[in-house]
mmCIF file of C-alpha atoms in Angstrom:
data_model
loop_
_atom_site.group_PDB
_atom_site.id
_atom_site.type_symbol
_atom_site.label_atom_id
_atom_site.label_comp_id
_atom_site.label_asym_id
_atom_site.label_seq_id
_atom_site.Cartn_x
_atom_site.Cartn_y
_atom_site.Cartn_z
ATOM 1 C CA UNK A 1 87.108 199.476 -129.617
ATOM 2 C CA UNK A 2 90.035 197.982 -127.270
ATOM 3 C CA UNK A 3 92.601 200.296 -128.577
ATOM 4 C CA UNK A 4 93.136 204.002 -130.009
ATOM 5 C CA UNK A 5 92.393 204.128 -133.724
ATOM 6 C CA UNK A 6 93.228 206.467 -136.222
ATOM 7 C CA UNK A 7 91.854 206.623 -139.902
ATOM 8 C CA UNK A 8 92.730 206.961 -142.544
ATOM 9 C CA UNK A 9 96.058 204.974 -141.925
ATOM 10 C CA UNK A 10 97.801 206.313 -145.149
ATOM 11 C CA UNK A 11 96.687 209.314 -147.023
ATOM 12 C CA UNK A 12 98.441 211.015 -150.082
ATOM 13 C CA UNK A 13 97.589 214.598 -151.126
ATOM 14 C CA UNK A 14 98.560 216.988 -153.500
ATOM 15 C CA UNK A 15 100.335 220.221 -152.247
ATOM 16 C CA UNK A 16 97.707 222.921 -151.331
ATOM 17 C CA UNK A 17 94.840 220.551 -150.290
ATOM 18 C CA UNK A 18 93.075 220.153 -146.908
ATOM 19 C CA UNK A 19 93.333 216.775 -145.390
ATOM 20 C CA UNK A 20 91.347 215.931 -142.287
ATOM 21 C CA UNK A 21 92.744 213.113 -139.718
ATOM 22 C CA UNK A 22 90.326 211.411 -137.587
ATOM 23 C CA UNK A 23 91.368 209.546 -133.847
ATOM 24 C CA UNK A 24 88.918 207.519 -131.966
ATOM 25 C CA UNK A 25 90.386 207.472 -128.379
ATOM 26 C CA UNK A 26 89.748 204.595 -125.804
ATOM 27 C CA UNK A 27 86.417 204.542 -124.320
ATOM 28 C CA UNK A 28 86.057 206.658 -121.227
ATOM 29 C CA UNK A 29 89.469 208.640 -121.670
ATOM 30 C CA UNK A 30 89.296 211.989 -121.094
ATOM 31 C CA UNK A 31 92.512 212.867 -122.207
ATOM 32 C CA UNK A 32 93.561 213.170 -126.044
ATOM 33 C CA UNK A 33 96.639 213.805 -127.674
ATOM 34 C CA UNK A 34 98.130 214.600 -131.095
ATOM 35 C CA UNK A 35 101.447 214.368 -132.198
ATOM 36 C CA UNK A 36 104.022 213.977 -135.258
ATOM 37 C CA UNK A 37 106.635 212.019 -135.807
ATOM 38 C CA UNK A 38 109.169 212.643 -138.892
ATOM 39 C CA UNK A 39 111.233 210.018 -140.106
ATOM 40 C CA UNK A 40 114.276 209.133 -137.701
ATOM 41 C CA UNK A 41 112.722 211.469 -135.146
ATOM 42 C CA UNK A 42 110.601 211.007 -131.781
ATOM 43 C CA UNK A 43 107.097 212.122 -131.765
ATOM 44 C CA UNK A 44 106.855 215.890 -131.099
ATOM 45 C CA UNK A 45 103.327 217.503 -129.099
ATOM 46 C CA UNK A 46 100.873 218.964 -131.267
ATOM 47 C CA UNK A 47 98.199 219.248 -128.939
ATOM 48 C CA UNK A 48 96.249 218.239 -126.079
ATOM 49 C CA UNK A 49 92.292 218.206 -125.117
ATOM 50 C CA UNK A 50 90.733 217.378 -121.758
ATOM 51 C CA UNK A 51 87.183 216.845 -122.646
ATOM 52 C CA UNK A 52 86.021 218.859 -125.395
ATOM 53 C CA UNK A 53 88.136 221.715 -124.711
ATOM 54 C CA UNK A 54 91.573 222.255 -126.131
ATOM 55 C CA UNK A 55 94.221 222.704 -123.053
ATOM 56 C CA UNK A 56 97.168 223.123 -124.935
ATOM 57 C CA UNK A 57 97.770 223.759 -128.539
ATOM 58 C CA UNK A 58 101.130 225.062 -128.127
ATOM 59 C CA UNK A 59 102.433 222.490 -130.518
ATOM 60 C CA UNK A 60 100.680 223.608 -133.554
ATOM 61 C CA UNK A 61 103.340 224.832 -135.636
ATOM 62 C CA UNK A 62 100.886 227.410 -137.657
ATOM 63 C CA UNK A 63 97.762 228.610 -138.257
ATOM 64 C CA UNK A 64 96.987 225.871 -141.030
ATOM 65 C CA UNK A 65 96.649 223.111 -138.228
ATOM 66 C CA UNK A 66 93.251 222.860 -136.348
ATOM 67 C CA UNK A 67 92.206 220.274 -134.116
ATOM 68 C CA UNK A 68 88.444 219.633 -132.577
ATOM 69 C CA UNK A 69 87.065 216.988 -130.032
ATOM 70 C CA UNK A 70 83.398 218.501 -130.016
ATOM 71 C CA UNK A 71 81.799 216.004 -128.331
ATOM 72 C CA UNK A 72 84.580 214.852 -125.855
ATOM 73 C CA UNK A 73 85.405 211.603 -127.885
ATOM 74 C CA UNK A 74 86.185 211.621 -131.442
ATOM 75 C CA UNK A 75 88.843 214.286 -132.494
ATOM 76 C CA UNK A 76 89.512 215.151 -135.735
ATOM 77 C CA UNK A 77 93.271 216.871 -137.074
ATOM 78 C CA UNK A 78 92.571 219.456 -140.069
ATOM 79 C CA UNK A 79 95.267 220.861 -142.029
ATOM 80 C CA UNK A 80 94.966 223.215 -144.680
ATOM 81 C CA UNK A 81 96.878 224.170 -147.808
ATOM 82 C CA UNK A 82 99.288 221.429 -146.920
ATOM 83 C CA UNK A 83 102.730 221.641 -147.838
ATOM 84 C CA UNK A 84 105.613 219.163 -148.678
ATOM 85 C CA UNK A 85 106.917 219.797 -145.140
ATOM 86 C CA UNK A 86 103.871 218.218 -143.362
ATOM 87 C CA UNK A 87 104.995 214.814 -144.572
ATOM 88 C CA UNK A 88 105.037 213.021 -141.522
ATOM 89 C CA UNK A 89 103.097 210.292 -139.168
ATOM 90 C CA UNK A 90 100.411 211.617 -137.372
ATOM 91 C CA UNK A 91 99.735 209.875 -133.742
ATOM 92 C CA UNK A 92 96.916 210.309 -131.826
ATOM 93 C CA UNK A 93 97.115 208.857 -128.146
ATOM 94 C CA UNK A 94 94.497 208.986 -125.261
ATOM 95 C CA UNK A 95 94.688 208.411 -121.277
ATOM 96 C CA UNK A 96 92.227 208.245 -118.738
ATOM 97 C CA UNK A 97 93.032 211.374 -116.872
ATOM 98 C CA UNK A 98 95.102 214.418 -117.764
ATOM 99 C CA UNK A 99 98.500 214.499 -116.304
ATOM 100 C CA UNK A 100 100.746 211.779 -115.309
ATOM 101 C CA UNK A 101 99.143 208.752 -116.590
ATOM 102 C CA UNK A 102 100.468 206.220 -119.063
ATOM 103 C CA UNK A 103 98.773 207.472 -122.748
ATOM 104 C CA UNK A 104 98.006 204.932 -125.254
ATOM 105 C CA UNK A 105 98.837 205.330 -128.762
ATOM 106 C CA UNK A 106 97.178 204.447 -131.911
ATOM 107 C CA UNK A 107 98.937 203.062 -135.005
ATOM 108 C CA UNK A 108 99.101 206.637 -136.884
ATOM 109 C CA UNK A 109 98.100 207.934 -140.138
ATOM 110 C CA UNK A 110 101.084 208.397 -142.523
ATOM 111 C CA UNK A 111 100.397 211.682 -144.407
ATOM 112 C CA UNK A 112 102.524 212.124 -147.631
ATOM 113 C CA UNK A 113 102.024 215.547 -149.469
ATOM 114 C CA UNK A 114 103.384 215.408 -153.131
ATOM 115 C CA UNK B 1 112.010 223.731 -121.187
ATOM 116 C CA UNK B 2 111.933 219.926 -120.892
ATOM 117 C CA UNK B 3 114.553 218.125 -123.355
ATOM 118 C CA UNK B 4 115.449 214.002 -123.422
ATOM 119 C CA UNK B 5 118.524 213.196 -124.912
ATOM 120 C CA UNK B 6 118.953 209.589 -126.211
ATOM 121 C CA UNK B 7 122.761 209.509 -127.314
ATOM 122 C CA UNK B 8 122.652 205.755 -128.981
ATOM 123 C CA UNK B 9 120.832 206.280 -132.286
ATOM 124 C CA UNK B 10 121.471 202.641 -133.241
ATOM 125 C CA UNK B 11 122.620 199.276 -131.163
ATOM 126 C CA UNK B 12 123.195 196.068 -132.827
ATOM 127 C CA UNK B 13 123.613 193.014 -130.545
ATOM 128 C CA UNK B 14 123.736 189.162 -130.851
ATOM 129 C CA UNK B 15 120.421 187.558 -129.076
ATOM 130 C CA UNK B 16 121.078 186.463 -125.747
ATOM 131 C CA UNK B 17 123.268 189.528 -125.062
ATOM 132 C CA UNK B 18 122.511 191.863 -122.295
ATOM 133 C CA UNK B 19 121.650 195.388 -123.530
ATOM 134 C CA UNK B 20 121.429 198.646 -122.284
ATOM 135 C CA UNK B 21 119.528 202.161 -123.646
ATOM 136 C CA UNK B 22 120.655 205.428 -122.029
ATOM 137 C CA UNK B 23 118.335 208.452 -121.571
ATOM 138 C CA UNK B 24 119.177 211.544 -120.078
ATOM 139 C CA UNK B 25 116.577 214.340 -119.260
ATOM 140 C CA UNK B 26 116.430 218.037 -118.377
ATOM 141 C CA UNK B 27 113.680 219.584 -116.276
ATOM 142 C CA UNK B 28 113.107 222.305 -114.269
ATOM 143 C CA UNK B 29 110.131 220.676 -112.770
ATOM 144 C CA UNK B 30 110.114 219.016 -109.303
ATOM 145 C CA UNK B 31 107.236 216.552 -109.796
ATOM 146 C CA UNK B 32 107.481 214.992 -113.428
ATOM 147 C CA UNK B 33 107.336 211.365 -115.041
ATOM 148 C CA UNK B 34 109.344 209.298 -116.983
ATOM 149 C CA UNK B 35 108.632 207.040 -119.247
ATOM 150 C CA UNK B 36 109.759 204.411 -121.888
ATOM 151 C CA UNK B 37 107.823 203.561 -124.968
ATOM 152 C CA UNK B 38 108.642 200.711 -127.708
ATOM 153 C CA UNK B 39 108.062 201.407 -131.181
ATOM 154 C CA UNK B 40 107.755 198.121 -133.417
ATOM 155 C CA UNK B 41 108.009 197.966 -137.218
ATOM 156 C CA UNK B 42 104.294 198.202 -137.297
ATOM 157 C CA UNK B 43 105.032 201.598 -135.911
ATOM 158 C CA UNK B 44 102.396 201.879 -132.958
ATOM 159 C CA UNK B 45 104.186 202.894 -129.776
ATOM 160 C CA UNK B 46 103.846 200.230 -127.009
ATOM 161 C CA UNK B 47 104.226 201.992 -123.371
ATOM 162 C CA UNK B 48 106.394 199.965 -121.135
ATOM 163 C CA UNK B 49 106.889 201.901 -118.042
ATOM 164 C CA UNK B 50 106.302 205.221 -116.569
ATOM 165 C CA UNK B 51 108.499 206.247 -113.247
ATOM 166 C CA UNK B 52 107.490 209.355 -110.920
ATOM 167 C CA UNK B 53 110.790 211.830 -109.891
ATOM 168 C CA UNK B 54 109.891 211.211 -105.947
ATOM 169 C CA UNK B 55 110.544 207.008 -106.643
ATOM 170 C CA UNK B 56 114.049 206.009 -107.392
ATOM 171 C CA UNK B 57 113.682 202.407 -106.659
ATOM 172 C CA UNK B 58 115.020 200.187 -109.762
ATOM 173 C CA UNK B 59 112.128 198.261 -111.245
ATOM 174 C CA UNK B 60 112.270 194.762 -112.911
ATOM 175 C CA UNK B 61 109.716 193.139 -115.362
ATOM 176 C CA UNK B 62 111.073 189.967 -116.458
ATOM 177 C CA UNK B 63 114.038 190.551 -118.826
ATOM 178 C CA UNK B 64 113.357 194.302 -118.432
ATOM 179 C CA UNK B 65 114.803 196.628 -115.533
ATOM 180 C CA UNK B 66 115.047 200.252 -115.368
ATOM 181 C CA UNK B 67 117.785 202.423 -113.401
ATOM 182 C CA UNK B 68 116.340 205.670 -112.550
ATOM 183 C CA UNK B 69 119.480 208.260 -111.158
ATOM 184 C CA UNK B 70 118.291 211.586 -110.114
ATOM 185 C CA UNK B 71 121.533 212.802 -109.513
ATOM 186 C CA UNK B 72 122.949 212.272 -112.945
ATOM 187 C CA UNK B 73 119.068 212.995 -114.583
ATOM 188 C CA UNK B 74 119.149 209.410 -116.180
ATOM 189 C CA UNK B 75 116.771 206.893 -116.493
ATOM 190 C CA UNK B 76 118.093 203.502 -118.489
ATOM 191 C CA UNK B 77 116.670 200.797 -119.736
ATOM 192 C CA UNK B 78 118.405 197.286 -119.753
ATOM 193 C CA UNK B 79 117.281 194.194 -121.725
ATOM 194 C CA UNK B 80 118.746 190.749 -120.232
ATOM 195 C CA UNK B 81 118.883 187.981 -122.777
ATOM 196 C CA UNK B 82 117.780 189.982 -125.580
ATOM 197 C CA UNK B 83 116.032 187.990 -128.041
ATOM 198 C CA UNK B 84 114.991 189.182 -131.874
ATOM 199 C CA UNK B 85 111.731 190.179 -130.692
ATOM 200 C CA UNK B 86 113.102 192.829 -129.207
ATOM 201 C CA UNK B 87 114.155 194.722 -132.126
ATOM 202 C CA UNK B 88 112.453 197.965 -132.336
ATOM 203 C CA UNK B 89 113.074 202.076 -131.759
ATOM 204 C CA UNK B 90 112.760 202.667 -128.170
ATOM 205 C CA UNK B 91 111.768 205.842 -126.977
ATOM 206 C CA UNK B 92 112.359 207.384 -123.467
ATOM 207 C CA UNK B 93 109.810 210.331 -122.310
ATOM 208 C CA UNK B 94 109.491 212.994 -120.155
ATOM 209 C CA UNK B 95 106.456 214.631 -118.706
ATOM 210 C CA UNK B 96 105.928 217.757 -116.309
ATOM 211 C CA UNK B 97 102.363 217.813 -116.017
ATOM 212 C CA UNK B 98 99.246 217.779 -117.870
ATOM 213 C CA UNK B 99 100.898 218.838 -121.107
ATOM 214 C CA UNK B 100 101.929 216.420 -123.441
ATOM 215 C CA UNK B 101 105.124 213.998 -123.342
ATOM 216 C CA UNK B 102 108.792 215.173 -124.583
ATOM 217 C CA UNK B 103 110.131 212.559 -126.523
ATOM 218 C CA UNK B 104 113.972 211.778 -126.968
ATOM 219 C CA UNK B 105 114.776 211.022 -130.784
ATOM 220 C CA UNK B 106 115.008 207.112 -130.050
ATOM 221 C CA UNK B 107 117.531 204.478 -129.967
ATOM 222 C CA UNK B 108 116.831 201.498 -132.605
ATOM 223 C CA UNK B 109 117.740 198.354 -131.524
ATOM 224 C CA UNK B 110 118.167 195.279 -133.750
ATOM 225 C CA UNK B 111 119.067 192.138 -132.179
ATOM 226 C CA UNK B 112 120.755 189.912 -134.343
ATOM 227 C CA UNK B 113 120.141 186.041 -134.423
#
C-alpha cells in the first residue's frame, strides 16, 4: 500500500487478555517505530526496529510488552495480561532509513481494556 | 534527556487570522532534528516539516512558516490567514539520532468560521 497500515483500527479486550497489534510499513522502509498515545498527550516512543532487529526498546513500559519484525517488514506489537492502563492509541511509523529522516505514521490502533 | 514543551494547550482564532504555535526544546545533542506534525480528527499524524540543527534559516511553505532560533531553543510555527481546515492538534517533535521522536503534548488549534 501507499501508506503505513495498522490493524485492527479498534480493539476492545478484557483485562488480563493477550492482544496483538499489526503494522505494515511503507514498502522499502527499513526503520519502523511503535508509539503509544494517551488521550490529550503526545505520542510516546516504545520501540524502534532497524530491519529485523529491535535497535532500541527502551520505551517499552514493562515486560508485558513485546514486539517483533521477523522479516524486516510487518511488525507485531504484543501485550500480555492487559491492564486498563494499557488503553491508548498505538501508533506505528516507518521511515526510509534510521536517524533523522521523517517518519510516516499509520492511523493507529485504539486499544480499550475493559 | 530530551524534552519538548508546547505551552499552549489550546488556541482558538477566527478564520483568516494569523496564529503562531510555540515550541521550546531541550537537548544535549549537538546534532538533532526538529519536526512539526499535524493530527486532524481522523487521528493520523501528518508530517509538515523537518529542520536540522545546523540550518537556522526560516522556511515558508504556502501559508505555513517556521521560525527556528537556536539561541532560545525554539521552533515556532505560524499559519497565515488561517482556514477551518487547519483545525487540528499540532505536535512539535525532536530527534537526536536513530531513536524515536520526543513529542510535545500538542497544541489544539481551533479555527472558527
